[in-house]
Structure formats: structure tokens, C-alpha cells
Amino acid sequence: MKKIGVLTSGGDSPGMNAAVRAVVRKAIYHGVEVAGVYSGYQGLIEGTIKNLEAGDVGDIIQRGGTKLYSARCEEFRTEAGQLKAIEQMKKEGLEGLVVIGGDGSYRGAMALTKRGFPCVGVPGTIDNDIPGTDYTIGFDTALNTVIEAIDKIRDTATSHERTFIVEVMGRDAGDLALWAGLAGGAETILIPEESYNIDDMIDRLQKGRKRGKRHSIIIVAEGVMGGNELKALIKEKADIETRVSVLGHIQRGGSPTARDRVLGSLFGARAVEVLLEGVGGRAIGMKNHQVVDYDMTEAFTAEHNADMSLYTLSKELAI
Ligand code: ADP
């Protein structure tokens, strides 16, 4: 290949910039030209594609968000949209594409690969919910943001002897809630993967109070229910007052942690290597501390399994 493209798509995540930088510089290192596609698949269809030099990705490794911007694009789901995208890429002389995003973006990348345009996927999402990889770019930063928030909430909870409900992101996957719950010392964690028992939760709250605990933290993943909904449920069942903190989009932003920068760099570089071998339809990931590549289809057909040992341990420790 003489020239490849790179884009970021779907929900942004901290560390995507490190991956973009790695793709650009690794390609140049191998004597391959590289172009950035702006605003994901939307930009691919519209042809907002620009050649990038090593200096164009300077000073971004420490920045959250994505310098290439991201977008969601309905037109790209259609055959016409995908053919238009391939036409634009051919016009620019691109022969392969690195797609940094979540499982939706992977589906798009696979569609292009099936139409004869090789794509490689790099997992960028704070949800950590892509099958085939132990970690995704952005998860660690989001987790640290949540922990910082929990620590602050805990200060005020202790001062006023209060129970706080902290709602975190995670529609289908509870990784963020699980890790944050364990690292933040939460009393209870509610995740989409596990059915909850409201009586058990209230029982734990009351026991904690009896033994003199001045604060309680409940973490709820948004996919289970909203924090305010849970507040109403607890009030109705046991007449316990709680405070709700919905962390929202602050979880998506911020300077990436060292770990996410390293992950982004490793994944971006490997994506270029795989693509330059002329292989499409592969996804990059980390398995047992090794960078791996695997069939991209697995990433959106297999099931993501959260590490439930964290759930069990968290319950054991929050006695
Ligand atoms: P994420 O990549 O974070 O999961 P989305 O699910 O919103 O985000 O997907 C990002 C974009 O990928 C969509 O806006 C769409 O353009 C494209 N996409 C998603 N699913 C498909 C699909 N089945 N076929 C083609 N393109 C898709």
C-alpha cells in the first residue's frame, strides 16, 4: 500500500488522539502516505479528507476528544453511502483504512472490507465493551474520572452522613460501574449484567448505618435505571433519603491517562502493520497483556463478558 486513511467514529473516547498519532507516524515510518478523514463516515462520504504529516499530529497525545472529530452517519448504513465512501477514498488514492471506534463503527468497517476496501478496527470507547479485547481506549481515563468524582462525593457524604447514588455511563456493559465500584469502595453496584434485589440493597444500607458508617455510595450503570429512579425506589421501599449525582458526559472527556495513551499508541501502530500486510477485516486488541489482531466480525457478534469476579469481591468487601 502506498497510502492509507484513518478516521474516528461513534462515541469519542480519551486516547483516540494517541491512536491517530500512532497511525500517522507509523505509516510515515514505513514510507506510506496517510490521510485523515474528518467526522467519521460522514466525512468519508463528503470527502473531507486531508493528507497528514508527522507534525500535524504533534501536541495531541495528551488531549481528550478526537482531533479528527467524530460523527454518527445514517447514510453510511446504506449501500449507496458505502459506495460513495469507497469512491471518495479511491479519488484520494487511499488503499486501506484504520477505523477507531466502537462496535457500530466496526460494522461499518466490515461493510467496506466486504466491498473490497480493506479496513482494520481499533477499539475506542469508554465502555470497555468490545468482545475480543480486554481493554478499549478511553476506559481507564473514564474510570479515573469517575473515581475522582466518587472521592469528592464521599467527602461530603461523610460530613453529612448521607447516602449517595452515583449514576455512571454503561447502557449494556457494567465495566465502568464495576471497576469504579470496587475502586471507590461502593456499598452496592448495579450493572446491566446482573439482576438486582432492592430489599438486599436496603438491608445492606441499614446494616452499614447500624455499625456506624457515616456514608454510603451506590453506583448504578445507566443501563439499569436512572439515578433518580433508584432514589424514588429506595424512598418508597424504606423511606431512606438519598442524593443523586449523574456524572454524564464528563466521563467522556479529559486528558487521557498514561495507560490510555500507551494503549492508543500500541493499537494504532499495530493497525498499520496489519493493514500494510494487505489484510482487512481485522480488529486490534489486548489479550492477556499482548497486543493481538482477530476477526473483526467477532467484535460485534460475540458477547462481551464483564469480569464478574469484581462484582463478587466488591460485595464481599462492602460488609
Ligand atoms: P460506536 O462506534 O461508538 O458503537 P455507533 O454505533 O453510533 O458508534 O456507530 C458509528 C457509525 O458507524 C454509525 O453512525 C454508522 O455510520 C456506522 N454504522 C453503525 N452500524 C453500521 C452497520 N450495521 N452498517 C454500516 N455502518 C454502520
CSV table of C-alpha atoms in Angstrom, one decimal, residues 17-311:
chain,number,residue,atom,x,y,z
A,17,ASN,CA,-5.7,11.1,19.6
A,18,ALA,CA,-2.8,8.9,20.7
A,19,ALA,CA,-4.1,6.2,18.3
A,20,VAL,CA,-4.4,8.7,15.4
A,21,ARG,CA,-0.9,9.9,16.1
A,22,ALA,CA,0.5,6.4,16.1
A,23,VAL,CA,-1.3,5.5,12.9
A,24,VAL,CA,0.0,8.6,11.1
A,25,ARG,CA,3.6,8.3,12.3
A,26,LYS,CA,3.8,4.5,12.0
A,27,ALA,CA,2.6,4.8,8.4
A,28,ILE,CA,5.1,7.6,7.6
A,29,TYR,CA,7.9,5.5,9.3
A,30,HIS,CA,7.1,2.7,6.8
A,31,GLY,CA,7.2,5.2,3.9
A,32,VAL,CA,3.4,5.1,3.4
A,33,GLU,CA,1.4,8.3,3.0
A,34,VAL,CA,-1.5,8.9,5.3
A,35,ALA,CA,-4.7,11.0,5.2
A,36,GLY,CA,-7.1,11.9,8.0
A,37,VAL,CA,-10.8,11.6,7.3
A,38,TYR,CA,-12.7,14.2,9.3
A,39,SER,CA,-16.0,13.5,11.1
A,40,GLY,CA,-16.1,9.7,10.7
A,41,TYR,CA,-18.1,8.1,8.0
A,42,GLN,CA,-19.9,11.4,7.3
A,43,GLY,CA,-16.6,12.8,6.2
A,44,LEU,CA,-15.8,9.8,4.1
A,45,ILE,CA,-19.0,10.3,2.1
A,46,GLU,CA,-18.5,14.0,1.8
A,47,GLY,CA,-14.8,13.7,1.0
A,48,THR,CA,-13.4,15.8,3.9
A,49,ILE,CA,-10.1,14.0,3.7
A,50,LYS,CA,-6.7,15.7,4.2
A,51,ASN,CA,-3.1,14.5,4.0
A,52,LEU,CA,-1.4,14.4,7.3
A,53,GLU,CA,2.3,14.8,8.0
A,54,ALA,CA,4.1,13.8,11.2
A,55,GLY,CA,3.9,17.4,12.5
A,56,ASP,CA,0.1,17.5,12.0
A,57,VAL,CA,-0.4,15.1,14.9
A,58,GLY,CA,2.1,16.8,17.2
A,59,ASP,CA,0.8,18.1,20.6
A,60,ILE,CA,-2.3,15.9,20.6
A,61,ILE,CA,-1.2,12.8,22.6
A,62,GLN,CA,-2.3,14.5,25.8
A,63,ARG,CA,-5.6,15.8,24.6
A,64,GLY,CA,-9.0,14.2,25.1
A,65,GLY,CA,-11.7,14.0,22.4
A,66,THR,CA,-10.6,13.5,18.8
A,67,LYS,CA,-8.7,15.9,16.6
A,68,LEU,CA,-10.3,14.2,13.6
A,69,TYR,CA,-13.8,14.8,15.1
A,70,SER,CA,-16.4,12.1,15.2
A,71,ALA,CA,-20.0,11.8,13.9
A,72,ARG,CA,-22.8,9.4,13.5
A,73,CYS,CA,-23.9,8.9,9.9
A,74,GLU,CA,-27.2,7.2,8.8
A,75,GLU,CA,-26.4,7.4,5.1
A,76,PHE,CA,-23.3,5.2,5.6
A,77,ARG,CA,-25.5,2.4,6.6
A,78,THR,CA,-26.9,2.2,3.1
A,79,GLU,CA,-25.2,0.6,0.1
A,80,ALA,CA,-25.2,3.9,-1.8
A,81,GLY,CA,-23.5,5.6,1.1
A,82,GLN,CA,-20.8,2.9,1.3
A,83,LEU,CA,-20.2,3.0,-2.4
A,84,LYS,CA,-19.8,6.8,-2.3
A,85,ALA,CA,-17.3,6.5,0.6
A,86,ILE,CA,-15.2,4.0,-1.4
A,87,GLU,CA,-15.3,6.3,-4.4
A,88,GLN,CA,-14.1,9.2,-2.3
A,89,MET,CA,-11.2,7.1,-0.9
A,90,LYS,CA,-10.2,5.9,-4.3
A,91,LYS,CA,-10.2,9.5,-5.6
A,92,GLU,CA,-7.7,10.3,-2.8
A,93,GLY,CA,-5.6,7.3,-3.6
A,94,LEU,CA,-6.3,5.5,-0.4
A,95,GLU,CA,-5.9,1.8,-0.4
A,96,GLY,CA,-6.8,0.9,3.2
A,97,LEU,CA,-8.4,2.5,6.2
A,98,VAL,CA,-8.0,2.4,10.0
A,99,VAL,CA,-11.3,2.9,11.9
A,100,ILE,CA,-11.1,3.9,15.5
A,101,GLY,CA,-14.4,3.5,17.3
A,102,GLY,CA,-16.9,1.2,18.9
A,103,ASP,CA,-18.8,-1.8,17.6
A,104,GLY,CA,-21.1,0.3,15.4
A,105,SER,CA,-18.0,1.7,13.7
A,106,TYR,CA,-16.7,-1.8,13.3
A,107,ARG,CA,-19.8,-2.9,11.4
A,108,GLY,CA,-19.3,0.0,9.0
A,109,ALA,CA,-15.6,-1.0,8.6
A,110,MET,CA,-16.6,-4.6,7.9
A,111,ALA,CA,-19.1,-3.5,5.3
A,112,LEU,CA,-16.3,-1.6,3.5
A,113,THR,CA,-14.0,-4.6,3.7
A,114,LYS,CA,-16.7,-6.9,2.2
A,115,ARG,CA,-17.0,-4.4,-0.7
A,116,GLY,CA,-13.3,-4.9,-1.3
A,117,PHE,CA,-11.8,-2.0,0.6
A,118,PRO,CA,-9.6,-3.3,3.5
A,119,CYS,CA,-10.3,-1.8,6.9
A,120,VAL,CA,-8.7,-2.5,10.3
A,121,GLY,CA,-10.5,-1.6,13.6
A,122,VAL,CA,-9.1,-0.1,16.7
A,123,PRO,CA,-11.3,-0.2,19.8
A,124,GLY,CA,-12.1,3.3,21.1
A,125,THR,CA,-14.9,3.5,23.7
A,126,ILE,CA,-15.1,4.3,27.4
A,127,ASP,CA,-17.5,1.4,27.9
A,128,ASN,CA,-14.8,-1.3,27.5
A,129,ASP,CA,-17.5,-3.4,25.8
A,130,ILE,CA,-15.8,-4.8,22.7
A,131,PRO,CA,-15.5,-8.6,22.6
A,132,GLY,CA,-12.0,-9.9,21.8
A,133,THR,CA,-10.1,-7.3,23.7
A,134,ASP,CA,-9.6,-7.0,27.5
A,135,TYR,CA,-9.4,-3.2,27.3
A,136,THR,CA,-10.6,-0.4,25.0
A,137,ILE,CA,-9.0,3.0,24.6
A,138,GLY,CA,-10.6,5.5,27.0
A,139,PHE,CA,-11.9,3.1,29.6
A,140,ASP,CA,-9.1,3.8,32.0
A,141,THR,CA,-9.4,7.6,31.8
A,142,ALA,CA,-13.2,7.4,32.2
A,143,LEU,CA,-12.7,5.1,35.2
A,144,ASN,CA,-10.3,7.6,36.8
A,145,THR,CA,-12.7,10.5,36.2
A,146,VAL,CA,-15.5,8.5,38.0
A,147,ILE,CA,-13.2,7.7,40.9
A,148,GLU,CA,-12.2,11.3,41.3
A,149,ALA,CA,-15.9,12.2,41.4
A,150,ILE,CA,-16.7,9.4,43.9
A,151,ASP,CA,-13.9,10.5,46.2
A,152,LYS,CA,-15.3,14.1,46.2
A,153,ILE,CA,-18.8,12.9,46.8
A,154,ARG,CA,-17.6,10.7,49.6
A,155,ASP,CA,-16.1,13.7,51.4
A,156,THR,CA,-19.4,15.5,51.6
A,157,ALA,CA,-21.4,12.2,52.2
A,158,THR,CA,-19.3,11.6,55.3
A,159,SER,CA,-19.6,15.1,56.6
A,160,HIS,CA,-23.4,15.0,56.4
A,161,GLU,CA,-24.0,11.3,56.9
A,162,ARG,CA,-25.6,10.7,53.6
A,163,THR,CA,-26.2,8.0,51.1
A,164,PHE,CA,-25.3,8.9,47.5
A,165,ILE,CA,-26.4,7.3,44.3
A,166,VAL,CA,-23.8,7.9,41.5
A,167,GLU,CA,-25.1,7.2,38.0
A,168,VAL,CA,-22.3,6.3,35.6
A,169,MET,CA,-22.3,5.5,31.8
A,170,GLY,CA,-22.9,2.0,30.6
A,171,ARG,CA,-26.0,1.2,28.7
A,172,ASP,CA,-25.3,-2.5,28.1
A,173,ALA,CA,-22.0,-3.0,29.8
A,174,GLY,CA,-21.2,-2.6,33.5
A,175,ASP,CA,-17.4,-2.5,33.3
A,176,LEU,CA,-17.2,1.2,34.3
A,177,ALA,CA,-19.6,0.7,37.2
A,178,LEU,CA,-17.9,-2.5,38.4
A,179,TRP,CA,-14.4,-1.1,38.3
A,180,ALA,CA,-15.5,2.2,39.8
A,181,GLY,CA,-17.5,0.5,42.5
A,182,LEU,CA,-14.6,-1.7,43.6
A,183,ALA,CA,-12.0,1.1,43.4
A,184,GLY,CA,-14.4,3.6,45.0
A,185,GLY,CA,-15.4,1.3,47.9
A,186,ALA,CA,-19.1,1.5,47.0
A,187,GLU,CA,-21.6,-0.4,49.1
A,188,THR,CA,-23.7,-1.5,46.2
A,189,ILE,CA,-23.1,-1.7,42.4
A,190,LEU,CA,-26.0,-2.1,39.9
A,191,ILE,CA,-25.0,-3.3,36.5
A,192,PRO,CA,-27.0,-4.4,33.4
A,193,GLU,CA,-25.4,-7.9,33.5
A,194,GLU,CA,-26.8,-8.8,36.9
A,195,SER,CA,-30.4,-8.6,38.3
A,196,TYR,CA,-30.6,-6.5,41.4
A,197,ASN,CA,-32.5,-7.1,44.6
A,198,ILE,CA,-33.8,-3.9,46.1
A,199,ASP,CA,-34.5,-5.5,49.5
A,200,ASP,CA,-31.0,-6.8,49.7
A,201,MET,CA,-29.7,-3.3,48.8
A,202,ILE,CA,-31.7,-1.6,51.5
A,203,ASP,CA,-30.7,-4.3,54.0
A,204,ARG,CA,-27.0,-3.5,53.3
A,205,LEU,CA,-27.6,0.2,53.7
A,206,GLN,CA,-29.3,-0.2,57.0
A,207,LYS,CA,-26.7,-2.7,58.3
A,208,GLY,CA,-23.9,-0.2,57.4
A,209,ARG,CA,-25.6,2.6,59.3
A,210,LYS,CA,-26.1,0.4,62.3
A,211,ARG,CA,-22.4,-0.3,62.5
A,212,GLY,CA,-21.7,3.4,62.4
A,213,LYS,CA,-21.0,4.1,58.7
A,214,ARG,CA,-21.4,7.8,58.0
A,215,HIS,CA,-21.7,7.4,54.3
A,216,SER,CA,-22.9,5.0,51.6
A,217,ILE,CA,-22.2,5.0,47.9
A,218,ILE,CA,-24.4,3.2,45.4
A,219,ILE,CA,-23.1,3.0,41.8
A,220,VAL,CA,-25.7,2.5,39.2
A,221,ALA,CA,-25.0,2.0,35.5
A,222,GLU,CA,-27.4,4.0,33.3
A,223,GLY,CA,-28.5,0.8,31.5
A,224,VAL,CA,-30.1,-0.5,34.8
A,225,MET,CA,-32.1,2.7,35.6
A,226,GLY,CA,-31.5,6.4,36.1
A,227,GLY,CA,-30.1,7.5,39.5
A,228,ASN,CA,-33.3,9.5,40.2
A,229,GLU,CA,-35.5,6.4,39.5
A,230,LEU,CA,-33.4,4.4,42.0
A,231,LYS,CA,-33.7,7.2,44.6
A,232,ALA,CA,-37.5,7.1,44.3
A,233,LEU,CA,-37.5,3.3,44.6
A,234,ILE,CA,-35.4,3.4,47.8
A,235,LYS,CA,-37.6,6.2,49.3
A,236,GLU,CA,-40.7,4.2,48.5
A,237,LYS,CA,-39.4,0.9,49.9
A,238,ALA,CA,-37.6,2.1,53.0
A,239,ASP,CA,-38.2,5.8,53.4
A,240,ILE,CA,-34.4,6.4,53.1
A,241,GLU,CA,-33.3,9.8,51.7
A,242,THR,CA,-30.5,9.6,49.1
A,243,ARG,CA,-28.7,12.2,47.0
A,244,VAL,CA,-28.2,11.6,43.3
A,245,SER,CA,-25.2,12.6,41.2
A,246,VAL,CA,-25.4,11.9,37.5
A,247,LEU,CA,-21.9,12.1,36.1
A,248,GLY,CA,-22.9,12.3,32.5
A,249,HIS,CA,-20.5,13.5,29.8
A,250,ILE,CA,-17.6,14.5,32.0
A,251,GLN,CA,-16.9,10.7,31.8
A,252,ARG,CA,-16.1,11.1,28.1
A,253,GLY,CA,-13.7,14.0,28.3
A,254,GLY,CA,-10.4,14.9,29.8
A,255,SER,CA,-6.7,14.3,29.2
A,256,PRO,CA,-6.1,10.6,28.7
A,257,THR,CA,-4.3,8.6,31.4
A,258,ALA,CA,-0.8,7.3,30.6
A,259,ARG,CA,-2.4,3.9,30.2
A,260,ASP,CA,-4.8,5.1,27.5
A,261,ARG,CA,-2.0,6.9,25.7
A,262,VAL,CA,0.1,3.7,25.7
A,263,LEU,CA,-2.9,1.6,24.6
A,264,GLY,CA,-3.7,4.1,21.8
A,265,SER,CA,-0.2,4.1,20.6
A,266,LEU,CA,0.2,0.3,20.7
A,267,PHE,CA,-3.1,-0.3,18.9
A,268,GLY,CA,-2.7,2.4,16.3
A,269,ALA,CA,0.8,1.1,15.4
A,270,ARG,CA,-0.4,-2.5,15.2
A,271,ALA,CA,-3.3,-1.5,13.0
A,272,VAL,CA,-0.9,0.0,10.4
A,273,GLU,CA,1.2,-3.2,10.4
A,274,VAL,CA,-1.8,-5.4,9.8
A,275,LEU,CA,-3.2,-3.1,7.1
A,276,LEU,CA,0.2,-2.9,5.3
A,277,GLU,CA,0.2,-6.7,5.2
A,278,GLY,CA,-2.9,-6.2,3.0
A,279,VAL,CA,-5.2,-7.8,5.5
A,280,GLY,CA,-8.6,-6.2,6.0
A,281,GLY,CA,-11.4,-7.2,8.4
A,282,ARG,CA,-9.2,-7.4,11.5
A,283,ALA,CA,-9.6,-5.8,14.8
A,284,ILE,CA,-6.8,-4.9,17.2
A,285,GLY,CA,-7.0,-5.7,20.9
A,286,MET,CA,-5.2,-6.6,24.1
A,287,LYS,CA,-5.4,-10.1,25.4
A,288,ASN,CA,-3.5,-11.2,28.5
A,289,HIS,CA,-1.2,-8.2,28.1
A,290,GLN,CA,-0.4,-9.0,24.5
A,291,VAL,CA,-1.4,-6.9,21.5
A,292,VAL,CA,-3.4,-9.1,19.2
A,293,ASP,CA,-5.4,-8.9,16.0
A,294,TYR,CA,-8.5,-11.0,15.3
A,295,ASP,CA,-11.5,-11.3,13.0
A,296,MET,CA,-13.4,-8.0,13.3
A,297,THR,CA,-16.8,-9.9,13.0
A,298,GLU,CA,-16.1,-11.4,16.4
A,299,ALA,CA,-16.1,-7.9,17.9
A,300,PHE,CA,-19.8,-7.3,17.0
A,301,THR,CA,-21.2,-10.8,17.1
A,302,ALA,CA,-19.7,-12.3,20.2
A,303,GLU,CA,-20.9,-11.3,23.6
A,304,HIS,CA,-18.9,-9.0,25.9
A,305,ASN,CA,-18.4,-10.5,29.3
A,306,ALA,CA,-17.7,-8.2,32.2
A,307,ASP,CA,-15.4,-9.5,34.9
A,308,MET,CA,-17.9,-10.7,37.4
A,309,SER,CA,-15.2,-11.6,40.0
A,310,LEU,CA,-15.0,-7.8,40.6
A,311,TYR,CA,-18.7,-7.8,41.4
